[in-house]
Amino acid sequence: MNIQKLLALGFLMGILCLVSGGQSATASDPLSTRRTGPQVDTHLVAFDTTRDTVDLQKASDRIRAIWDGQTAGMENWRLLRSEQLVAWLKLLDRVEKSIDPAFDPNAVPQINVAPPPGASEPAGVDPASIKDPKVRAEYEVLIKKNKEKAENYRFQKSLRDMKVAWTHECIIFVKNSFSDKKEDRDEVEKALQEHLSNPETRTAILAAAWPKHNQGQKEAAGMEGLDLKIADLEKAPDRIRAIWDGQTAGMENWRLLRSEQLVAWLKLLDRVEKSIDPAFDPNAVPQINVAPPPGASEPAGVDPASIKDPKVRAEYEVLIKKNKEKAENYRFQKSLRDMKVAWTHECIIFVKNSFSDKKEDRDEVEKATKEGLSNPETKTAILTAVAASTR
């Protein structure tokens, strides 16, 4: 199995982990937060001990159950939405603090470990078949280390997928549950400051939720210059969500609307995936300050005009231009990968909430997925995740 296939498998496992908790419940009792809120904290505390991402998934399911977005007849809906916001931020903070910044997604663990020098057996052989006790003991150590590496790889990959998907879901929650009024924006900003440690994630949430009020934050988050390339993709999800609000009462054509929304999600995902460069290396980060070529005594990041030698200056300008192009492509490809994870997750949640477990509904989803998506791995991820949630 090559690295690309293994990474694809990791993506599938990450998506399954995000949705394996099953259909999220809704708060039928307006005061359900009295039971649900503490349960969220219980799962987060459990994760601190078990380091099992299943506990994080259970917490996310509980968060969605705090408030269903309805205000009619509910005096305490403001309290519920505030508690739901805080719970999302606590979950995101726990995820981010568990991410190892030194993790390398390209350092994939081995599928079959090769025995150490001195053994003639092939990779993946049972250690018991190696007669030399010293070589066998060394081989067992290598197998143990690779197993630990594989477990950590899956753990860190799942955390990164959760961060992308749940940051996206938190942004959608804020946009749908809080108005553009100053008091609402102040409440969200205060909650972010108190419950989310990472300033970059705080900035990203504010910039995405209220872009016209947070242009400065958007630029600070390194998103400037990117809109020209991904603006259409960024606008598409809001238009897709507007197709159907999930209500059926008094609507004769709700089945048509949900089908149209499903197809739109699949088309968007397909467009994103076709724009992803499989050769992109997320660890090949562009330089912040480009160093001048040999022959120049000036430091990195210097203005080219300050280099007197015209030949060296011209070479330096070429280097700066190439690095700028690399930076633009890096941001573009990184955004596409984040979009893929977040929108695949949202598409799965949409299918789980909008289609039943009846055969005709399952057949419709399977047909639309097969026709709307080119990538067989993403098709499998969506269909497997939906099927797992209905067992």
Tab-separated table of C-alpha atoms in Angstrom:
chain	number	residue	atom	x	y	z
A	1	MET	CA	0.000	0.000	0.000
A	2	ASN	CA	1.499	3.388	-0.951
A	3	ILE	CA	1.524	6.540	1.167
A	4	GLN	CA	-1.370	8.155	-0.716
A	5	LYS	CA	-3.624	5.162	-0.042
A	6	LEU	CA	-2.629	5.073	3.603
A	7	LEU	CA	-3.332	8.783	4.001
A	8	ALA	CA	-6.694	8.286	2.291
A	9	LEU	CA	-7.429	5.518	4.771
A	10	GLY	CA	-6.498	7.921	7.543
A	11	PHE	CA	-8.957	10.457	6.142
A	12	LEU	CA	-11.710	7.811	6.118
A	13	MET	CA	-10.922	6.822	9.705
A	14	GLY	CA	-10.965	10.478	10.725
A	15	ILE	CA	-14.395	11.021	9.197
A	16	LEU	CA	-15.714	7.827	10.819
A	17	CYS	CA	-14.382	9.011	14.155
A	18	LEU	CA	-16.184	12.334	13.733
A	19	VAL	CA	-19.564	10.731	13.107
A	20	SER	CA	-19.385	7.359	14.830
A	21	GLY	CA	-21.296	8.672	17.805
A	22	GLY	CA	-24.496	8.342	15.793
A	23	GLN	CA	-27.432	10.641	15.167
A	24	SER	CA	-27.255	13.707	17.369
A	25	ALA	CA	-30.156	14.224	19.662
A	26	THR	CA	-32.114	17.442	19.968
A	27	ALA	CA	-33.093	19.088	23.206
A	28	SER	CA	-36.751	18.170	23.540
A	29	ASP	CA	-36.720	19.571	27.072
A	30	PRO	CA	-35.962	23.331	27.147
A	31	LEU	CA	-33.960	22.794	30.325
A	32	SER	CA	-32.017	19.832	28.965
A	33	THR	CA	-28.807	21.803	29.403
A	34	ARG	CA	-29.040	21.087	33.146
A	35	ARG	CA	-28.342	17.461	32.282
A	36	THR	CA	-26.379	17.847	29.036
A	37	GLY	CA	-23.908	20.591	29.988
A	38	PRO	CA	-22.284	18.613	32.826
A	39	GLN	CA	-22.182	15.535	30.589
A	40	VAL	CA	-20.055	17.475	28.097
A	41	ASP	CA	-17.550	18.298	30.834
A	42	THR	CA	-17.604	14.657	31.976
A	43	HIS	CA	-16.574	13.461	28.512
A	44	LEU	CA	-13.816	16.085	28.298
A	45	VAL	CA	-12.423	15.039	31.673
A	46	ALA	CA	-12.612	11.400	30.594
A	47	PHE	CA	-10.584	12.232	27.486
A	48	ASP	CA	-7.837	13.700	29.658
A	49	THR	CA	-7.453	10.259	31.220
A	50	THR	CA	-8.183	7.881	28.328
A	51	ARG	CA	-6.770	9.979	25.454
A	52	ASP	CA	-9.469	8.280	23.400
A	53	THR	CA	-11.035	10.477	20.695
A	54	VAL	CA	-14.323	8.619	21.211
A	55	ASP	CA	-14.763	10.721	24.372
A	56	LEU	CA	-14.370	13.881	22.284
A	57	GLN	CA	-16.959	12.593	19.824
A	58	LYS	CA	-19.393	11.881	22.664
A	59	ALA	CA	-18.849	15.431	23.913
A	60	SER	CA	-19.685	16.853	20.462
A	61	ASP	CA	-22.917	14.832	20.343
A	62	ARG	CA	-23.898	16.173	23.766
A	63	ILE	CA	-23.148	19.737	22.655
A	64	ARG	CA	-25.542	19.454	19.722
A	65	ALA	CA	-28.231	18.282	22.159
A	66	ILE	CA	-28.037	21.403	24.343
A	67	TRP	CA	-30.174	23.570	22.053
A	68	ASP	CA	-31.925	22.844	18.758
A	69	GLY	CA	-32.024	26.464	17.590
A	70	GLN	CA	-35.731	26.969	18.316
A	71	THR	CA	-36.886	30.047	20.258
A	72	ALA	CA	-40.679	29.761	20.105
A	73	GLY	CA	-42.132	29.314	23.585
A	74	MET	CA	-38.692	29.198	25.199
A	75	GLU	CA	-37.799	31.876	27.730
A	76	ASN	CA	-34.287	30.567	28.311
A	77	TRP	CA	-33.100	30.156	24.715
A	78	ARG	CA	-30.423	32.819	25.181
A	79	LEU	CA	-29.001	30.841	28.098
A	80	LEU	CA	-29.040	27.652	26.043
A	81	ARG	CA	-27.256	29.141	23.052
A	82	SER	CA	-24.635	30.694	25.342
A	83	GLU	CA	-23.988	27.362	27.042
A	84	GLN	CA	-23.772	25.643	23.670
A	85	LEU	CA	-21.237	28.194	22.457
A	86	VAL	CA	-19.088	27.778	25.569
A	87	ALA	CA	-19.256	23.990	25.216
A	88	TRP	CA	-18.060	24.158	21.586
A	89	LEU	CA	-15.164	26.403	22.606
A	90	LYS	CA	-14.160	24.125	25.487
A	91	LEU	CA	-14.164	21.158	23.119
A	92	LEU	CA	-12.081	22.975	20.511
A	93	ASP	CA	-9.648	24.125	23.188
A	94	ARG	CA	-9.206	20.551	24.432
A	95	VAL	CA	-8.577	19.333	20.884
A	96	GLU	CA	-6.046	22.057	20.089
A	97	LYS	CA	-4.121	21.537	23.324
A	98	SER	CA	-3.818	17.829	22.471
A	99	ILE	CA	-2.343	18.451	19.019
A	100	ASP	CA	1.401	17.896	18.791
A	101	PRO	CA	2.868	20.781	16.712
A	102	ALA	CA	5.830	18.567	15.818
A	103	PHE	CA	3.615	15.883	14.254
A	104	ASP	CA	4.542	15.161	10.625
A	105	PRO	CA	1.590	13.801	8.598
A	106	ASN	CA	4.021	12.577	5.943
A	107	ALA	CA	5.946	10.392	8.427
A	108	VAL	CA	3.618	7.456	7.864
A	109	PRO	CA	4.213	4.347	10.013
A	110	GLN	CA	5.297	1.153	8.288
A	111	ILE	CA	2.721	-1.447	7.318
A	112	ASN	CA	5.230	-4.289	7.628
A	113	VAL	CA	8.339	-3.768	9.749
A	114	ALA	CA	11.585	-5.125	8.343
A	115	PRO	CA	13.740	-7.244	10.692
A	116	PRO	CA	17.090	-5.717	11.765
A	117	PRO	CA	20.387	-6.545	10.061
A	118	GLY	CA	21.334	-10.151	10.677
A	119	ALA	CA	17.937	-11.615	9.828
A	120	SER	CA	17.157	-13.089	6.419
A	121	GLU	CA	13.375	-13.110	6.934
A	122	PRO	CA	11.153	-10.660	5.018
A	123	ALA	CA	9.340	-7.614	6.434
A	124	GLY	CA	6.275	-8.452	8.475
A	125	VAL	CA	7.471	-11.893	9.532
A	126	ASP	CA	6.415	-13.295	12.910
A	127	PRO	CA	9.256	-12.597	15.408
A	128	ALA	CA	8.960	-16.219	16.625
A	129	SER	CA	10.378	-17.403	13.301
A	130	ILE	CA	13.692	-15.618	13.935
A	131	LYS	CA	16.021	-18.052	15.674
A	132	ASP	CA	18.713	-15.641	16.872
A	133	PRO	CA	17.374	-14.387	20.258
A	134	LYS	CA	19.266	-11.084	20.060
A	135	VAL	CA	17.991	-10.284	16.560
A	136	ARG	CA	14.491	-11.421	17.563
A	137	ALA	CA	14.526	-9.111	20.611
A	138	GLU	CA	15.637	-6.147	18.453
A	139	TYR	CA	12.882	-6.934	15.955
A	140	GLU	CA	10.239	-7.012	18.696
A	141	VAL	CA	11.404	-3.574	19.855
A	142	LEU	CA	11.088	-2.236	16.284
A	143	ILE	CA	7.582	-3.678	15.978
A	144	LYS	CA	6.553	-2.158	19.316
A	145	LYS	CA	7.903	1.277	18.348
A	146	ASN	CA	6.117	1.158	14.985
A	147	LYS	CA	2.853	0.173	16.695
A	148	GLU	CA	3.171	3.123	19.063
A	149	LYS	CA	3.949	5.389	16.110
A	150	ALA	CA	0.862	4.111	14.239
A	151	GLU	CA	-1.383	4.706	17.262
A	152	ASN	CA	-0.031	8.233	17.692
A	153	TYR	CA	-0.366	8.863	13.941
A	154	ARG	CA	-4.062	7.929	13.990
A	155	PHE	CA	-4.585	9.964	17.175
A	156	GLN	CA	-2.923	13.130	15.841
A	157	LYS	CA	-4.570	12.796	12.420
A	158	SER	CA	-7.995	12.439	14.065
A	159	LEU	CA	-7.345	15.492	16.239
A	160	ARG	CA	-6.463	17.587	13.194
A	161	ASP	CA	-9.570	16.450	11.335
A	162	MET	CA	-11.688	17.185	14.414
A	163	LYS	CA	-10.207	20.659	14.733
A	164	VAL	CA	-11.067	21.540	11.136
A	165	ALA	CA	-14.569	20.012	11.233
A	166	TRP	CA	-15.579	21.364	14.634
A	167	THR	CA	-14.123	24.836	14.073
A	168	HIS	CA	-16.268	24.920	10.945
A	169	GLU	CA	-19.332	23.661	12.854
A	170	CYS	CA	-18.742	26.227	15.609
A	171	ILE	CA	-18.598	29.018	13.021
A	172	ILE	CA	-21.872	27.844	11.478
A	173	PHE	CA	-23.447	27.719	14.948
A	174	VAL	CA	-22.343	31.294	15.696
A	175	LYS	CA	-23.572	32.581	12.332
A	176	ASN	CA	-26.948	30.870	12.742
A	177	SER	CA	-27.508	31.584	16.447
A	178	PHE	CA	-26.114	35.076	17.064
A	179	SER	CA	-27.147	38.242	15.284
A	180	ASP	CA	-24.936	40.971	13.864
A	181	LYS	CA	-25.845	43.276	16.767
A	182	LYS	CA	-23.020	44.582	18.930
A	183	GLU	CA	-24.233	42.857	22.110
A	184	ASP	CA	-24.236	39.477	20.367
A	185	ARG	CA	-20.813	40.027	18.842
A	186	ASP	CA	-19.473	41.149	22.224
A	187	GLU	CA	-20.847	38.004	23.882
A	188	VAL	CA	-19.179	35.739	21.329
A	189	GLU	CA	-15.872	37.621	21.533
A	190	LYS	CA	-15.899	37.443	25.355
A	191	ALA	CA	-16.582	33.685	25.257
A	192	LEU	CA	-13.744	33.195	22.780
A	193	GLN	CA	-11.311	35.105	24.990
A	194	GLU	CA	-12.287	33.108	28.086
A	195	HIS	CA	-12.547	29.589	26.694
A	196	LEU	CA	-10.277	29.311	23.643
A	197	SER	CA	-6.526	29.618	24.155
A	198	ASN	CA	-5.358	29.728	20.523
A	199	PRO	CA	-5.515	33.347	19.247
A	200	GLU	CA	-5.395	32.196	15.614
A	201	THR	CA	-8.538	30.073	16.032
A	202	ARG	CA	-10.294	32.911	17.877
A	203	THR	CA	-9.445	35.244	15.005
A	204	ALA	CA	-10.558	32.728	12.370
A	205	ILE	CA	-13.964	32.226	14.041
A	206	LEU	CA	-14.658	35.955	14.328
A	207	ALA	CA	-13.451	36.666	10.802
A	208	ALA	CA	-15.626	33.910	9.311
A	209	ALA	CA	-18.731	34.670	11.411
A	210	TRP	CA	-18.780	38.437	10.792
A	211	PRO	CA	-16.369	39.222	7.939
A	212	LYS	CA	-17.494	42.824	7.441
A	213	HIS	CA	-16.770	43.631	11.093
A	214	ASN	CA	-13.505	41.714	11.211
A	215	GLN	CA	-11.562	42.580	8.068
A	216	GLY	CA	-8.526	43.370	10.200
A	217	GLN	CA	-8.691	39.985	11.919
A	218	LYS	CA	-9.137	38.281	8.578
A	219	GLU	CA	-5.918	39.819	7.323
A	220	ALA	CA	-4.128	38.997	10.566
A	221	ALA	CA	-5.110	35.371	10.127
A	222	GLY	CA	-3.135	35.239	6.883
A	223	MET	CA	-6.238	35.067	4.692
A	224	GLU	CA	-5.533	38.165	2.607
A	225	GLY	CA	-4.842	37.522	-1.055
A	226	LEU	CA	-6.697	34.233	-0.839
A	227	ASP	CA	-10.220	35.456	-1.530
A	228	LEU	CA	-9.583	35.917	-5.234
A	229	LYS	CA	-8.946	32.188	-5.571
A	230	ILE	CA	-11.445	30.636	-3.193
A	231	ALA	CA	-14.162	33.292	-2.873
A	232	ASP	CA	-16.647	31.294	-4.929
A	233	LEU	CA	-16.027	28.158	-2.892
A	234	GLU	CA	-16.420	30.087	0.386
A	235	LYS	CA	-19.789	31.498	-0.710
A	236	ALA	CA	-21.142	28.181	-1.971
A	237	PRO	CA	-21.923	26.531	1.412
A	238	ASP	CA	-24.159	29.419	2.537
A	239	ARG	CA	-26.121	29.138	-0.702
A	240	ILE	CA	-26.399	25.378	-0.271
A	241	ARG	CA	-27.662	25.719	3.310
A	242	ALA	CA	-30.287	28.191	2.075
A	243	ILE	CA	-31.848	25.624	-0.288
A	244	TRP	CA	-33.737	23.892	2.519
A	245	ASP	CA	-33.919	24.599	6.263
A	246	GLY	CA	-34.906	21.067	7.234
A	247	GLN	CA	-38.551	21.922	7.881
A	248	THR	CA	-41.317	19.764	6.332
A	249	ALA	CA	-44.506	21.222	7.815
A	250	GLY	CA	-46.723	22.719	5.109
A	251	MET	CA	-44.154	22.023	2.399
A	252	GLU	CA	-45.129	19.741	-0.442
A	253	ASN	CA	-41.762	19.917	-2.154
A	254	TRP	CA	-39.452	19.269	0.792
A	255	ARG	CA	-38.263	15.988	-0.696
A	256	LEU	CA	-37.227	17.806	-3.856
A	257	LEU	CA	-35.412	20.482	-1.833
A	258	ARG	CA	-33.466	18.023	0.305
A	259	SER	CA	-32.423	16.104	-2.832
A	260	GLU	CA	-31.312	19.341	-4.472
A	261	GLN	CA	-29.326	20.258	-1.362
A	262	LEU	CA	-27.635	16.860	-1.268
A	263	VAL	CA	-26.603	17.093	-4.912
A	264	ALA	CA	-25.272	20.623	-4.330
A	265	TRP	CA	-23.097	19.432	-1.425
A	266	LEU	CA	-21.702	16.612	-3.531
A	267	LYS	CA	-20.955	18.928	-6.468
A	268	LEU	CA	-19.122	21.316	-4.136
A	269	LEU	CA	-17.067	18.503	-2.608
A	270	ASP	CA	-16.235	17.177	-6.051
A	271	ARG	CA	-15.041	20.611	-7.192
A	272	VAL	CA	-12.848	20.952	-4.107
A	273	GLU	CA	-11.304	17.509	-4.521
A	274	LYS	CA	-10.552	18.056	-8.193
A	275	SER	CA	-8.687	21.257	-7.265
A	276	ILE	CA	-6.458	19.535	-4.708
A	277	ASP	CA	-2.906	18.869	-5.865
A	278	PRO	CA	-1.948	15.343	-4.692
A	279	ALA	CA	1.725	16.328	-4.796
A	280	PHE	CA	1.243	19.201	-2.327
A	281	ASP	CA	3.492	18.891	0.742
A	282	PRO	CA	2.019	20.660	3.813
A	283	ASN	CA	5.455	20.618	5.458
A	284	ALA	CA	7.100	22.540	2.597
A	285	VAL	CA	6.239	25.900	4.139
A	286	PRO	CA	7.211	29.020	2.157
A	287	GLN	CA	9.833	31.343	3.632
A	288	ILE	CA	8.788	34.355	5.660
A	289	ASN	CA	11.888	36.306	4.649
A	290	VAL	CA	13.740	35.280	1.489
A	291	ALA	CA	17.525	35.273	1.695
A	292	PRO	CA	19.414	37.038	-1.103
A	293	PRO	CA	21.476	34.806	-3.427
A	294	PRO	CA	25.237	34.225	-2.999
A	295	GLY	CA	27.147	37.416	-3.652
A	296	ALA	CA	24.935	39.631	-1.511
A	297	SER	CA	25.864	40.613	2.040
A	298	GLU	CA	22.387	41.894	2.916
A	299	PRO	CA	20.183	39.922	5.350
A	300	ALA	CA	17.067	37.919	4.485
A	301	GLY	CA	13.996	40.023	3.771
A	302	VAL	CA	15.923	43.065	2.608
A	303	ASP	CA	14.401	45.348	-0.035
A	304	PRO	CA	15.879	44.316	-3.451
A	305	ALA	CA	16.508	47.994	-4.222
A	306	SER	CA	19.208	48.037	-1.543
A	307	ILE	CA	21.310	45.479	-3.460
A	308	LYS	CA	23.693	47.374	-5.729
A	309	ASP	CA	24.809	44.531	-8.035
A	310	PRO	CA	22.124	44.468	-10.785
A	311	LYS	CA	22.670	40.775	-11.519
A	312	VAL	CA	22.353	39.721	-7.877
A	313	ARG	CA	19.383	42.058	-7.450
A	314	ALA	CA	17.607	40.475	-10.444
A	315	GLU	CA	18.254	36.973	-9.076
A	316	TYR	CA	16.888	38.055	-5.699
A	317	GLU	CA	13.711	39.464	-7.269
A	318	VAL	CA	13.154	36.126	-9.013
A	319	LEU	CA	13.549	34.297	-5.698
A	320	ILE	CA	11.051	36.631	-4.017
A	321	LYS	CA	8.551	36.163	-6.841
A	322	LYS	CA	8.835	32.372	-6.698
A	323	ASN	CA	8.400	32.365	-2.926
A	324	LYS	CA	5.309	34.584	-3.220
A	325	GLU	CA	3.779	32.202	-5.767
A	326	LYS	CA	4.637	29.281	-3.488
A	327	ALA	CA	2.977	31.040	-0.521
A	328	GLU	CA	-0.210	31.719	-2.508
A	329	ASN	CA	-0.396	28.120	-3.654
A	330	TYR	CA	0.354	26.881	-0.128
A	331	ARG	CA	-2.559	28.847	1.348
A	332	PHE	CA	-4.812	27.762	-1.500
A	333	GLN	CA	-4.022	24.054	-1.176
A	334	LYS	CA	-4.183	24.179	2.640
A	335	SER	CA	-7.611	25.832	2.418
A	336	LEU	CA	-8.846	23.200	-0.024
A	337	ARG	CA	-7.800	20.397	2.324
A	338	ASP	CA	-9.506	22.073	5.279
A	339	MET	CA	-12.627	22.610	3.187
A	340	LYS	CA	-12.671	18.958	2.176
A	341	VAL	CA	-12.600	17.742	5.776
A	342	ALA	CA	-15.125	20.310	7.064
A	343	TRP	CA	-17.618	19.994	4.215
A	344	THR	CA	-17.428	16.212	4.057
A	345	HIS	CA	-18.322	16.251	7.742
A	346	GLU	CA	-21.185	18.708	7.161
A	347	CYS	CA	-22.484	16.660	4.222
A	348	ILE	CA	-22.564	13.545	6.422
A	349	ILE	CA	-24.418	15.406	9.185
A	350	PHE	CA	-26.903	16.718	6.597
A	351	VAL	CA	-27.582	13.210	5.268
A	352	LYS	CA	-27.964	11.780	8.792
A	353	ASN	CA	-30.420	14.534	9.765
A	354	SER	CA	-32.388	14.688	6.502
A	355	PHE	CA	-32.681	11.104	5.238
A	356	SER	CA	-34.170	8.153	7.086
A	357	ASP	CA	-32.889	4.587	7.302
A	358	LYS	CA	-35.562	3.395	4.880
A	359	LYS	CA	-34.345	1.633	1.764
A	360	GLU	CA	-35.655	4.266	-0.637
A	361	ASP	CA	-33.793	7.022	1.227
A	362	ARG	CA	-30.594	4.993	1.423
A	363	ASP	CA	-30.830	4.181	-2.289
A	364	GLU	CA	-31.277	7.850	-3.151
A	365	VAL	CA	-28.222	8.878	-1.120
A	366	GLU	CA	-26.098	6.103	-2.596
A	367	LYS	CA	-27.142	6.958	-6.153
A	368	ALA	CA	-26.485	10.694	-5.672
A	369	THR	CA	-23.107	10.031	-4.044
A	370	LYS	CA	-21.966	7.724	-6.812
A	371	GLU	CA	-23.087	10.149	-9.513
A	372	GLY	CA	-21.952	13.376	-7.842
A	373	LEU	CA	-18.514	12.436	-6.531
A	374	SER	CA	-15.518	11.317	-8.576
A	375	ASN	CA	-13.291	10.259	-5.674
A	376	PRO	CA	-14.182	6.669	-4.655
A	377	GLU	CA	-12.534	7.134	-1.242
A	378	THR	CA	-14.795	10.059	-0.340
A	379	LYS	CA	-17.837	8.154	-1.608
A	380	THR	CA	-16.898	5.294	0.704
A	381	ALA	CA	-16.264	7.673	3.624
A	382	ILE	CA	-19.719	9.253	3.326
A	383	LEU	CA	-21.674	6.032	2.751
A	384	THR	CA	-19.778	4.133	5.468
A	385	ALA	CA	-20.213	6.943	8.020
A	386	VAL	CA	-23.943	7.240	7.328
A	387	ALA	CA	-24.396	3.463	7.476
A	388	ALA	CA	-22.464	3.264	10.766
A	389	SER	CA	-24.713	5.872	12.365
A	390	THR	CA	-27.919	3.970	11.510
A	391	ARG	CA	-26.913	0.545	12.833
